[in-house]
Tab-separated table of C-alpha atoms in Angstrom:
chain	number	residue	atom	x	y	z
A	15	UNK	CA	-29.473	-9.749	29.747
A	16	UNK	CA	-25.734	-10.486	29.735
A	17	UNK	CA	-24.528	-12.535	32.679
A	18	UNK	CA	-21.068	-12.587	34.224
A	19	UNK	CA	-19.214	-15.838	33.727
A	20	UNK	CA	-16.247	-15.073	35.972
A	21	UNK	CA	-16.971	-15.866	39.610
A	22	UNK	CA	-14.426	-13.257	40.749
A	23	UNK	CA	-15.713	-9.903	42.000
A	24	UNK	CA	-14.095	-6.815	40.420
A	25	UNK	CA	-10.391	-7.677	40.024
A	26	UNK	CA	-9.546	-11.323	40.297
A	27	UNK	CA	-6.453	-12.649	42.063
A	28	UNK	CA	-5.235	-13.584	38.597
A	29	UNK	CA	-5.227	-9.874	37.765
A	30	UNK	CA	-8.147	-9.874	35.324
A	31	UNK	CA	-11.684	-8.569	35.617
A	32	UNK	CA	-14.883	-10.488	35.082
A	33	UNK	CA	-15.765	-11.030	31.452
A	34	UNK	CA	-19.188	-11.391	29.900
A	35	UNK	CA	-20.631	-14.166	27.790
A	36	UNK	CA	-20.822	-11.631	24.979
A	37	UNK	CA	-17.095	-10.896	25.113
A	38	UNK	CA	-16.161	-14.544	25.577
A	39	UNK	CA	-18.315	-15.525	22.609
A	40	UNK	CA	-16.509	-13.005	20.405
A	41	UNK	CA	-13.116	-14.214	21.605
A	42	UNK	CA	-14.006	-17.853	21.083
A	43	UNK	CA	-15.521	-17.140	17.686
A	44	UNK	CA	-12.422	-15.339	16.441
A	45	UNK	CA	-10.325	-18.413	17.081
A	46	UNK	CA	-12.706	-20.954	15.579
A	47	UNK	CA	-13.991	-22.236	18.934
A	48	UNK	CA	-17.560	-23.122	19.813
A	49	UNK	CA	-18.818	-22.203	23.263
A	50	UNK	CA	-19.801	-25.013	25.575
A	51	UNK	CA	-16.434	-26.782	25.659
A	52	UNK	CA	-14.504	-27.270	28.889
A	53	UNK	CA	-12.072	-24.407	28.423
A	54	UNK	CA	-14.577	-21.833	27.147
A	55	UNK	CA	-17.097	-22.407	29.948
A	56	UNK	CA	-14.689	-22.670	32.869
A	57	UNK	CA	-14.822	-19.705	35.323
A	58	UNK	CA	-11.044	-19.919	35.768
A	59	UNK	CA	-10.250	-19.882	32.054
A	60	UNK	CA	-12.780	-17.120	31.383
A	61	UNK	CA	-10.193	-14.691	32.734
A	62	UNK	CA	-6.936	-16.590	32.271
A	63	UNK	CA	-6.748	-16.336	28.457
A	64	UNK	CA	-7.351	-12.597	28.637
A	65	UNK	CA	-4.489	-12.262	31.111
A	66	UNK	CA	-2.165	-14.229	28.842
A	67	UNK	CA	-3.311	-12.148	25.895
A	68	UNK	CA	-2.682	-8.899	27.735
A	69	UNK	CA	0.835	-9.964	28.708
A	70	UNK	CA	1.630	-11.184	25.184
A	71	UNK	CA	0.416	-7.964	23.633
A	72	UNK	CA	2.487	-5.813	25.975
A	73	UNK	CA	5.578	-7.914	25.212
A	74	UNK	CA	4.873	-7.542	21.488
A	75	UNK	CA	4.472	-3.767	21.746
A	76	UNK	CA	7.593	-3.318	23.870
A	77	UNK	CA	9.676	-5.754	21.778
A	78	UNK	CA	11.845	-6.470	24.837
A	79	UNK	CA	10.705	-6.012	28.425
A	80	UNK	CA	11.440	-7.258	31.959
A	81	UNK	CA	8.970	-8.953	34.274
A	82	UNK	CA	9.028	-5.936	36.588
A	83	UNK	CA	8.161	-3.650	33.684
A	84	UNK	CA	5.414	-6.053	32.623
A	85	UNK	CA	3.842	-5.851	36.066
A	86	UNK	CA	3.947	-2.056	35.963
A	87	UNK	CA	2.507	-1.902	32.438
A	88	UNK	CA	-0.345	-4.363	33.032
A	89	UNK	CA	-1.251	-3.716	36.656
A	90	UNK	CA	-0.886	-7.422	37.411
A	91	UNK	CA	0.956	-8.709	40.460
A	92	UNK	CA	4.547	-9.849	40.228
A	93	UNK	CA	3.489	-13.397	41.079
A	94	UNK	CA	0.909	-13.440	38.285
A	95	UNK	CA	3.415	-12.076	35.774
A	96	UNK	CA	5.983	-14.701	36.745
A	97	UNK	CA	3.467	-17.513	36.358
A	98	UNK	CA	2.104	-16.274	33.015
A	99	UNK	CA	5.567	-15.648	31.548
A	100	UNK	CA	6.635	-19.125	32.646
A	101	UNK	CA	3.637	-20.603	30.785
A	102	UNK	CA	4.350	-18.523	27.688
A	103	UNK	CA	7.973	-19.678	27.669
A	104	UNK	CA	6.758	-23.258	28.065
A	105	UNK	CA	4.480	-22.772	25.043
A	106	UNK	CA	7.463	-21.427	23.061
A	107	UNK	CA	5.666	-18.104	22.496
A	108	UNK	CA	8.150	-16.072	24.562
A	109	UNK	CA	11.905	-16.390	25.081
A	110	UNK	CA	14.331	-14.820	27.516
A	111	UNK	CA	16.601	-12.314	25.765
A	112	UNK	CA	19.538	-11.414	27.974
A	113	UNK	CA	19.790	-8.755	30.658
A	114	UNK	CA	18.500	-5.217	30.678
A	115	UNK	CA	20.506	-2.088	31.475
A	116	UNK	CA	21.687	-1.852	35.115
A	117	UNK	CA	19.339	0.129	37.368
A	118	UNK	CA	21.343	0.030	40.566
A	119	UNK	CA	20.655	-3.598	41.407
A	120	UNK	CA	20.822	-6.932	39.692
A	121	UNK	CA	20.204	-6.512	35.926
A	122	UNK	CA	16.719	-7.689	35.017
A	123	UNK	CA	16.146	-10.585	32.630
A	124	UNK	CA	14.353	-9.419	29.492
A	125	UNK	CA	11.696	-11.362	27.592
A	126	UNK	CA	10.479	-11.013	24.027
A	127	UNK	CA	8.216	-12.780	21.564
A	128	UNK	CA	9.533	-15.799	19.711
A	129	UNK	CA	8.565	-14.657	16.207
A	130	UNK	CA	9.027	-18.117	14.700
A	131	UNK	CA	6.612	-19.740	17.139
A	132	UNK	CA	3.466	-18.996	15.129
A	133	UNK	CA	2.488	-17.689	11.707
A	134	UNK	CA	-0.671	-16.449	10.063
A	135	UNK	CA	-1.799	-15.880	6.496
A	136	UNK	CA	-3.600	-12.866	5.060
A	137	UNK	CA	-5.532	-13.138	1.792
A	138	UNK	CA	-6.872	-10.003	0.137
A	139	UNK	CA	-9.539	-10.894	-2.405
A	140	UNK	CA	-9.985	-7.875	-4.680
A	141	UNK	CA	-12.067	-7.488	-7.814
A	142	UNK	CA	-8.967	-7.685	-10.005
A	143	UNK	CA	-6.148	-9.026	-7.842
A	144	UNK	CA	-5.516	-11.483	-5.042
A	145	UNK	CA	-2.661	-10.732	-2.612
A	146	UNK	CA	-1.405	-13.342	-0.129
A	147	UNK	CA	1.031	-12.639	2.706
A	148	UNK	CA	2.505	-14.739	5.509
A	149	UNK	CA	3.558	-13.002	8.720
A	150	UNK	CA	5.238	-14.287	11.878
A	151	UNK	CA	4.134	-13.775	15.479
A	152	UNK	CA	5.888	-10.408	15.618
A	153	UNK	CA	3.929	-9.231	12.579
A	154	UNK	CA	6.872	-9.322	10.171
A	155	UNK	CA	6.116	-10.288	6.596
A	156	UNK	CA	8.006	-13.443	5.637
A	157	UNK	CA	6.435	-14.208	2.254
A	158	UNK	CA	4.166	-12.622	-0.349
A	159	UNK	CA	2.598	-13.406	-3.681
A	160	UNK	CA	-0.092	-11.926	-5.892
A	161	UNK	CA	-1.953	-12.971	-9.008
A	162	UNK	CA	-4.818	-11.860	-11.222
A	163	UNK	CA	-7.731	-13.633	-12.800
A	164	UNK	CA	-9.930	-14.317	-9.762
A	165	UNK	CA	-12.502	-11.765	-10.923
A	166	UNK	CA	-13.220	-13.779	-14.063
A	167	UNK	CA	-13.856	-17.026	-12.180
A	168	UNK	CA	-16.824	-18.334	-10.216
A	169	UNK	CA	-16.015	-18.997	-6.538
A	170	UNK	CA	-15.987	-22.774	-7.099
A	171	UNK	CA	-12.898	-22.287	-9.286
A	172	UNK	CA	-11.361	-19.237	-7.649
A	173	UNK	CA	-11.205	-20.464	-4.045
A	174	UNK	CA	-9.331	-23.718	-4.828
A	175	UNK	CA	-6.855	-21.595	-6.797
A	176	UNK	CA	-6.409	-19.301	-3.798
A	177	UNK	CA	-5.895	-22.333	-1.545
A	178	UNK	CA	-3.273	-23.753	-3.904
A	179	UNK	CA	-1.427	-20.426	-3.887
A	180	UNK	CA	-1.471	-20.327	-0.073
A	181	UNK	CA	-0.106	-23.876	0.079
A	182	UNK	CA	2.636	-23.023	-2.416
A	183	UNK	CA	3.614	-19.854	-0.541
A	184	UNK	CA	3.875	-21.681	2.794
A	185	UNK	CA	5.985	-24.380	1.159
A	186	UNK	CA	8.267	-21.865	-0.554
A	187	UNK	CA	8.775	-19.989	2.725
A	188	UNK	CA	9.449	-23.298	4.537
A	189	UNK	CA	6.775	-22.492	7.131
A	190	UNK	CA	5.711	-25.435	9.291
A	191	UNK	CA	1.924	-25.747	8.813
A	192	UNK	CA	1.568	-26.913	12.410
A	193	UNK	CA	2.629	-23.409	13.429
A	194	UNK	CA	0.088	-21.641	11.202
A	195	UNK	CA	-2.790	-20.237	13.256
A	196	UNK	CA	-5.157	-19.613	10.383
A	197	UNK	CA	-6.090	-17.365	7.479
A	198	UNK	CA	-7.567	-13.880	7.481
A	199	UNK	CA	-9.631	-13.529	4.290
A	200	UNK	CA	-10.304	-9.854	3.597
A	201	UNK	CA	-12.546	-8.428	0.931
A	202	UNK	CA	-15.034	-5.668	0.204
A	203	UNK	CA	-18.472	-5.450	1.735
A	204	UNK	CA	-21.176	-5.805	2.590
A	205	UNK	CA	-20.488	-9.086	4.380
A	206	UNK	CA	-22.064	-11.444	6.845
A	207	UNK	CA	-18.896	-11.869	8.874
A	208	UNK	CA	-20.258	-14.555	11.175
A	209	UNK	CA	-21.617	-16.686	8.344
A	210	UNK	CA	-18.496	-16.037	6.264
A	211	UNK	CA	-20.311	-14.881	3.132
A	212	UNK	CA	-20.187	-11.842	0.837
A	213	UNK	CA	-23.509	-10.005	0.511
A	214	UNK	CA	-22.699	-8.534	-2.882
A	215	UNK	CA	-22.809	-9.921	-6.429
A	216	UNK	CA	-19.220	-8.842	-7.069
A	217	UNK	CA	-17.228	-9.546	-9.048
A	218	UNK	CA	-19.988	-11.780	-10.495
A	219	UNK	CA	-23.429	-12.929	-9.356
A	220	UNK	CA	-22.087	-16.341	-8.255
A	221	UNK	CA	-20.234	-14.726	-5.334
A	222	UNK	CA	-23.419	-13.447	-3.664
A	223	UNK	CA	-24.102	-15.498	-0.499
A	224	UNK	CA	-21.387	-18.007	-1.384
A	225	UNK	CA	-19.799	-19.457	1.809
A	226	UNK	CA	-16.326	-18.183	0.912
A	227	UNK	CA	-14.790	-18.603	4.359
A	228	UNK	CA	-16.038	-22.150	4.892
A	229	UNK	CA	-15.030	-23.295	1.427
A	230	UNK	CA	-11.532	-21.849	1.752
A	231	UNK	CA	-11.183	-23.387	5.228
A	232	UNK	CA	-12.150	-26.788	3.860
A	233	UNK	CA	-9.669	-26.479	1.001
A	234	UNK	CA	-6.798	-25.462	3.304
A	235	UNK	CA	-7.566	-27.393	6.483
A	236	UNK	CA	-7.065	-24.144	8.410
A	237	UNK	CA	-9.459	-21.816	10.246
A	238	UNK	CA	-10.526	-18.859	8.095
A	239	UNK	CA	-11.734	-15.508	9.395
A	240	UNK	CA	-13.656	-13.248	6.992
A	241	UNK	CA	-13.065	-9.516	7.455
A	242	UNK	CA	-13.757	-6.239	5.681
A	243	UNK	CA	-10.653	-4.992	3.857
A	244	UNK	CA	-10.771	-1.463	5.302
A	245	UNK	CA	-11.277	-2.703	8.873
A	246	UNK	CA	-8.378	-5.127	8.441
A	247	UNK	CA	-6.132	-2.363	7.091
A	248	UNK	CA	-7.080	-0.165	10.050
A	249	UNK	CA	-6.199	-2.715	12.727
A	250	UNK	CA	-2.968	-3.579	10.915
A	251	UNK	CA	-1.792	-0.002	11.467
A	252	UNK	CA	-2.385	-0.390	15.203
A	253	UNK	CA	-0.317	-3.569	15.249
A	254	UNK	CA	2.557	-1.998	13.330
A	255	UNK	CA	2.715	1.053	15.558
A	256	UNK	CA	1.632	3.750	13.104
A	257	UNK	CA	-0.720	5.225	15.693
A	258	UNK	CA	-0.917	5.485	19.457
A	259	UNK	CA	-2.497	2.204	20.643
A	260	UNK	CA	-4.762	4.153	23.001
A	261	UNK	CA	-6.025	6.521	20.313
A	262	UNK	CA	-9.196	6.715	18.261
A	263	UNK	CA	-8.266	6.795	14.597
A	264	UNK	CA	-9.734	6.136	11.192
A	265	UNK	CA	-8.565	4.536	7.981
A	266	UNK	CA	-9.565	5.414	4.435
A	267	UNK	CA	-8.876	2.374	2.274
A	268	UNK	CA	-8.823	2.748	-1.499
A	269	UNK	CA	-8.311	-0.121	-3.924
A	270	UNK	CA	-10.805	-0.450	-6.800
A	271	UNK	CA	-13.383	0.928	-4.362
A	272	UNK	CA	-13.323	3.106	-1.257
A	273	UNK	CA	-13.911	1.901	2.294
A	274	UNK	CA	-13.312	3.052	5.827
A	275	UNK	CA	-12.576	1.746	9.297
A	276	UNK	CA	-12.373	3.174	12.796
A	277	UNK	CA	-10.329	1.764	15.684
A	278	UNK	CA	-10.994	2.741	19.301
A	279	UNK	CA	-8.327	1.768	21.865
A	280	UNK	CA	-7.161	-1.120	19.721
A	281	UNK	CA	-10.602	-2.484	18.780
A	282	UNK	CA	-12.375	-2.092	15.449
A	283	UNK	CA	-15.676	-0.238	15.664
A	284	UNK	CA	-18.100	-2.738	14.148
A	285	UNK	CA	-21.601	-1.411	14.608
A	286	UNK	CA	-24.439	-3.940	14.546
A	287	UNK	CA	-23.245	-6.174	11.680
A	288	UNK	CA	-19.556	-5.339	11.050
A	289	UNK	CA	-20.495	-3.285	7.988
A	290	UNK	CA	-19.653	0.065	9.518
A	291	UNK	CA	-17.866	3.193	8.209
A	292	UNK	CA	-18.580	2.466	4.536
A	293	UNK	CA	-17.572	5.973	3.486
A	294	UNK	CA	-17.438	4.984	-0.170
A	295	UNK	CA	-21.222	4.793	-0.034
A	296	UNK	CA	-22.083	8.006	1.757
A	297	UNK	CA	-23.961	10.357	-0.524
A	298	UNK	CA	-22.172	13.497	-1.655
A	299	UNK	CA	-24.882	14.398	-4.169
A	300	UNK	CA	-28.507	13.760	-3.253
A	301	UNK	CA	-29.418	14.240	-6.915
A	302	UNK	CA	-26.644	11.974	-8.161
A	303	UNK	CA	-26.877	8.729	-10.073
A	304	UNK	CA	-28.119	5.606	-8.352
A	305	UNK	CA	-25.347	3.328	-7.105
A	306	UNK	CA	-25.584	-0.496	-7.233
A	307	UNK	CA	-25.532	-0.367	-3.426
A	308	UNK	CA	-28.984	1.293	-3.470
A	309	UNK	CA	-27.910	4.803	-2.462
A	310	UNK	CA	-27.535	7.790	-4.793
A	311	UNK	CA	-24.547	10.057	-5.388
A	312	UNK	CA	-22.067	7.770	-3.603
A	313	UNK	CA	-18.542	9.080	-2.952
A	314	UNK	CA	-16.977	6.067	-4.705
A	315	UNK	CA	-18.697	6.995	-7.963
A	316	UNK	CA	-17.053	10.423	-7.945
A	317	UNK	CA	-13.657	9.875	-6.295
A	318	UNK	CA	-12.806	6.201	-6.742
A	319	UNK	CA	-10.348	4.764	-9.294
A	320	UNK	CA	-13.098	3.563	-11.651
A	321	UNK	CA	-14.635	7.040	-11.642
A	322	UNK	CA	-11.305	8.690	-12.466
A	323	UNK	CA	-10.664	6.272	-15.319
A	324	UNK	CA	-14.107	7.095	-16.758
A	325	UNK	CA	-13.486	10.818	-16.321
A	326	UNK	CA	-10.075	10.595	-17.985
A	327	UNK	CA	-11.496	8.702	-20.961
A	328	UNK	CA	-14.219	11.351	-21.280
A	329	UNK	CA	-11.671	14.212	-21.233
A	330	UNK	CA	-10.691	15.079	-24.817
A	331	UNK	CA	-7.155	13.921	-25.548
A	332	UNK	CA	-6.356	12.766	-22.000
A	333	UNK	CA	-7.167	9.097	-22.392
A	334	UNK	CA	-5.104	8.851	-25.553
A	335	UNK	CA	-2.213	10.816	-24.017
A	336	UNK	CA	-2.098	8.454	-21.053
A	337	UNK	CA	-2.576	5.348	-23.252
A	338	UNK	CA	-5.698	4.320	-21.338
A	339	UNK	CA	-7.555	1.268	-22.650
A	340	UNK	CA	-11.357	1.705	-22.674
A	341	UNK	CA	-11.777	-2.087	-22.683
A	342	UNK	CA	-9.341	-2.774	-19.832
A	343	UNK	CA	-10.613	-4.773	-16.858
A	344	UNK	CA	-7.656	-3.965	-14.587
A	345	UNK	CA	-8.927	-0.737	-13.044
A	346	UNK	CA	-5.929	-0.380	-10.724
A	347	UNK	CA	-3.427	-0.455	-13.593
A	348	UNK	CA	-5.375	2.180	-15.560
A	349	UNK	CA	-5.743	4.363	-12.469
A	350	UNK	CA	-2.002	4.062	-11.791
A	351	UNK	CA	-1.348	5.646	-15.203
A	352	UNK	CA	-3.456	8.655	-14.226
A	353	UNK	CA	-1.782	8.918	-10.808
A	354	UNK	CA	1.701	8.694	-12.318
A	355	UNK	CA	0.859	11.408	-14.845
A	356	UNK	CA	-0.471	13.614	-12.040
A	357	UNK	CA	2.841	13.203	-10.221
A	358	UNK	CA	4.819	14.273	-13.288
A	359	UNK	CA	2.762	17.411	-13.830
A	360	UNK	CA	0.190	16.486	-16.463
A	361	UNK	CA	-2.447	19.185	-15.876
A	362	UNK	CA	-5.434	17.056	-16.900
A	363	UNK	CA	-4.422	14.088	-14.757
A	364	UNK	CA	-3.472	16.335	-11.850
A	365	UNK	CA	-6.861	18.024	-11.952
A	366	UNK	CA	-8.688	14.701	-11.751
A	367	UNK	CA	-6.573	13.434	-8.848
A	368	UNK	CA	-6.931	16.696	-6.920
A	369	UNK	CA	-10.697	16.645	-7.408
A	370	UNK	CA	-10.769	13.060	-6.110
A	371	UNK	CA	-8.652	14.143	-3.121
A	372	UNK	CA	-11.046	17.002	-2.319
A	373	UNK	CA	-13.982	14.599	-2.287
A	374	UNK	CA	-12.031	12.272	0.010
A	375	UNK	CA	-11.168	15.281	2.167
A	376	UNK	CA	-14.873	15.942	2.702
A	377	UNK	CA	-15.358	12.271	3.602
A	378	UNK	CA	-12.443	12.503	6.050
A	379	UNK	CA	-14.084	15.518	7.694
A	380	UNK	CA	-17.307	13.521	8.047
A	381	UNK	CA	-15.451	10.576	9.624
A	382	UNK	CA	-13.568	12.838	12.024
A	383	UNK	CA	-16.725	14.704	13.055
A	384	UNK	CA	-18.679	11.504	13.685
A	385	UNK	CA	-15.962	9.688	15.656
A	386	UNK	CA	-13.798	12.575	16.995
A	387	UNK	CA	-10.695	11.015	15.462
A	388	UNK	CA	-7.090	11.818	16.296
A	389	UNK	CA	-5.659	10.552	12.995
A	390	UNK	CA	-6.724	9.116	9.646
A	391	UNK	CA	-4.509	6.596	7.843
A	392	UNK	CA	-4.541	6.398	4.040
A	393	UNK	CA	-4.141	2.756	3.017
A	394	UNK	CA	-4.507	0.598	-0.051
A	395	UNK	CA	-2.979	0.189	-3.505
A	396	UNK	CA	-4.659	3.259	-5.000
A	397	UNK	CA	-2.682	5.539	-2.701
A	398	UNK	CA	0.603	3.942	-3.772
A	399	UNK	CA	1.457	6.298	-6.651
A	400	UNK	CA	-0.153	9.667	-5.888
A	401	UNK	CA	-0.422	9.231	-2.131
A	402	UNK	CA	1.407	12.497	-1.401
A	403	UNK	CA	-1.165	14.503	-3.398
A	404	UNK	CA	-4.014	12.846	-1.543
A	405	UNK	CA	-2.361	13.267	1.853
A	406	UNK	CA	-1.669	16.991	1.327
A	407	UNK	CA	-5.128	17.860	0.040
A	408	UNK	CA	-7.047	15.755	2.557
A	409	UNK	CA	-5.026	17.343	5.373
A	410	UNK	CA	-5.912	20.792	4.031
A	411	UNK	CA	-9.623	19.969	3.919
A	412	UNK	CA	-9.601	18.545	7.446
A	413	UNK	CA	-7.651	21.501	8.850
A	414	UNK	CA	-10.085	23.924	7.210
A	415	UNK	CA	-13.441	22.244	7.846
A	416	UNK	CA	-13.234	20.049	10.960
A	417	UNK	CA	-15.806	20.968	13.613
A	418	UNK	CA	-13.352	20.353	16.487
A	419	UNK	CA	-10.330	21.929	14.783
A	420	UNK	CA	-9.850	24.386	17.674
A	421	UNK	CA	-9.769	21.487	20.135
A	422	UNK	CA	-7.265	19.268	18.372
A	423	UNK	CA	-5.701	18.497	15.013
A	424	UNK	CA	-6.462	15.363	13.025
A	425	UNK	CA	-3.303	14.029	11.351
A	426	UNK	CA	-3.520	12.474	7.900
A	427	UNK	CA	-0.778	9.854	7.607
A	428	UNK	CA	0.216	7.202	5.027
A	429	UNK	CA	-0.037	3.511	5.857
A	430	UNK	CA	3.156	1.743	6.898
A	431	UNK	CA	1.824	-1.364	5.165
A	432	UNK	CA	1.353	0.305	1.782
A	433	UNK	CA	-0.532	-1.543	-0.940
A	434	UNK	CA	-0.676	-4.751	1.112
A	435	UNK	CA	-2.342	-3.088	4.119
A	436	UNK	CA	-5.531	-5.150	3.921
A	437	UNK	CA	-3.782	-8.513	3.460
A	438	UNK	CA	-1.377	-7.776	6.318
A	439	UNK	CA	-4.279	-6.614	8.462
A	440	UNK	CA	-6.131	-9.864	7.796
A	441	UNK	CA	-3.123	-11.853	8.982
A	442	UNK	CA	-2.811	-9.557	12.011
A	443	UNK	CA	-6.426	-10.223	13.015
A	444	UNK	CA	-5.636	-13.936	13.141
A	445	UNK	CA	-2.595	-13.224	15.345
A	446	UNK	CA	-4.773	-11.078	17.602
A	447	UNK	CA	-7.013	-14.071	18.185
A	448	UNK	CA	-3.915	-15.825	19.528
A	449	UNK	CA	-3.131	-12.899	21.780
A	450	UNK	CA	-6.745	-12.696	22.966
A	451	UNK	CA	-7.173	-16.377	23.748
A	452	UNK	CA	-3.545	-17.129	24.506
A	453	UNK	CA	-4.179	-20.583	23.051
A	454	UNK	CA	-0.829	-22.362	22.911
A	455	UNK	CA	-1.163	-24.888	20.118
A	456	UNK	CA	-2.760	-24.118	16.730
A	457	UNK	CA	-3.360	-27.802	16.101
A	458	UNK	CA	-5.781	-27.806	19.046
A	459	UNK	CA	-8.254	-25.707	17.052
A	460	UNK	CA	-10.852	-27.163	14.726
A	461	UNK	CA	-8.980	-27.148	11.452
A	462	UNK	CA	-12.083	-26.807	9.297
A	463	UNK	CA	-13.675	-23.976	11.265
A	464	UNK	CA	-15.140	-21.283	9.060
A	465	UNK	CA	-15.080	-17.533	9.502
A	466	UNK	CA	-16.673	-17.576	12.871
A	467	UNK	CA	-19.695	-19.795	13.209
A	468	UNK	CA	-20.334	-19.307	16.891
A	469	UNK	CA	-23.416	-21.407	17.110
């Protein structure tokens, strides 16, 4: 049984509602806290951080807003808004930004986020490539780097290299480490998100059950949150305003593999273990080949980049025409050759990409039917070159086959974050922990906290 930890009934004077231990545990875990401390267990602070987080998020979404407009948007009292905004200004998270347009009375003072107050880091750990981004409190990218070679290393060598690259990027961007909230480490699944480990022997057997989040946190001296790449990409779109923040939408993420995520009213749908919406491993052929995941006929083995490279090499003359290398380990680079040829009208390449898009269209229909989605975002590096072909054909499949097509349309849209969607989403999830807890000082958190050890 879940017990209420807020002593207020219904709506508190502070403007918030009672929260449960379950919710508070998730909030505390995201930020590297352990329950049982003074702040986490206090009835007053059980609601106060949520109120701060709500106000911060509305300010972020509006970019510039008055206190009166904040009260109207949040449903909080004017007195509560004034007190919370005063605290946020004191914590350097919010600044006053001049006067708004006259409305018949005294012009209202506007407030906005101080983007330089906090930063977060996103690290996308792919089979072939590692991408690192740094974003500010407003979600703007301030630095980026990428490198290859991680796939050939055991985690004991790869993670220190990743940490060194993060340190170098922060130094190059002249970002004060005391203002860095933490690192969002995003990768493929399956994962044990709470333990901070990958539950897959990819790219090599040494990665299975390795405590990647804890080891990276120890190397950096920063909290590290492990997240699925597709889920991170999905929530990044919400942050950047691609979709209505109140909507239910999906994300198809394609890098070397295929994944999916669903966001409902700004929250990722996680299921029982945060390994949900793995559309790359739904079966599209019950008589198909067995996949390493244990299923048969998985979508990824028909429509993913590796599958298209294999198909191109098996097509007489196509592999040679596109200068594909049968021994290449960089799947994304080989797939990009096929996608580029499809764009320029090569019939063989175009046929392969269109077939892949039709398979993904069927997967999009499945996602939309299961979750009654309003939109599906296409994200990830494998949509970078031939994204328009995929978008057009997936939209056609959804328009033709969706069960609820007479009730509403499902829009297929490209990601605003492009190839870096997962890395940016990982950094965004760290920022969201700030907005949820409203915790003023990153140095107050346990610097060596792992991905979310709540116990």
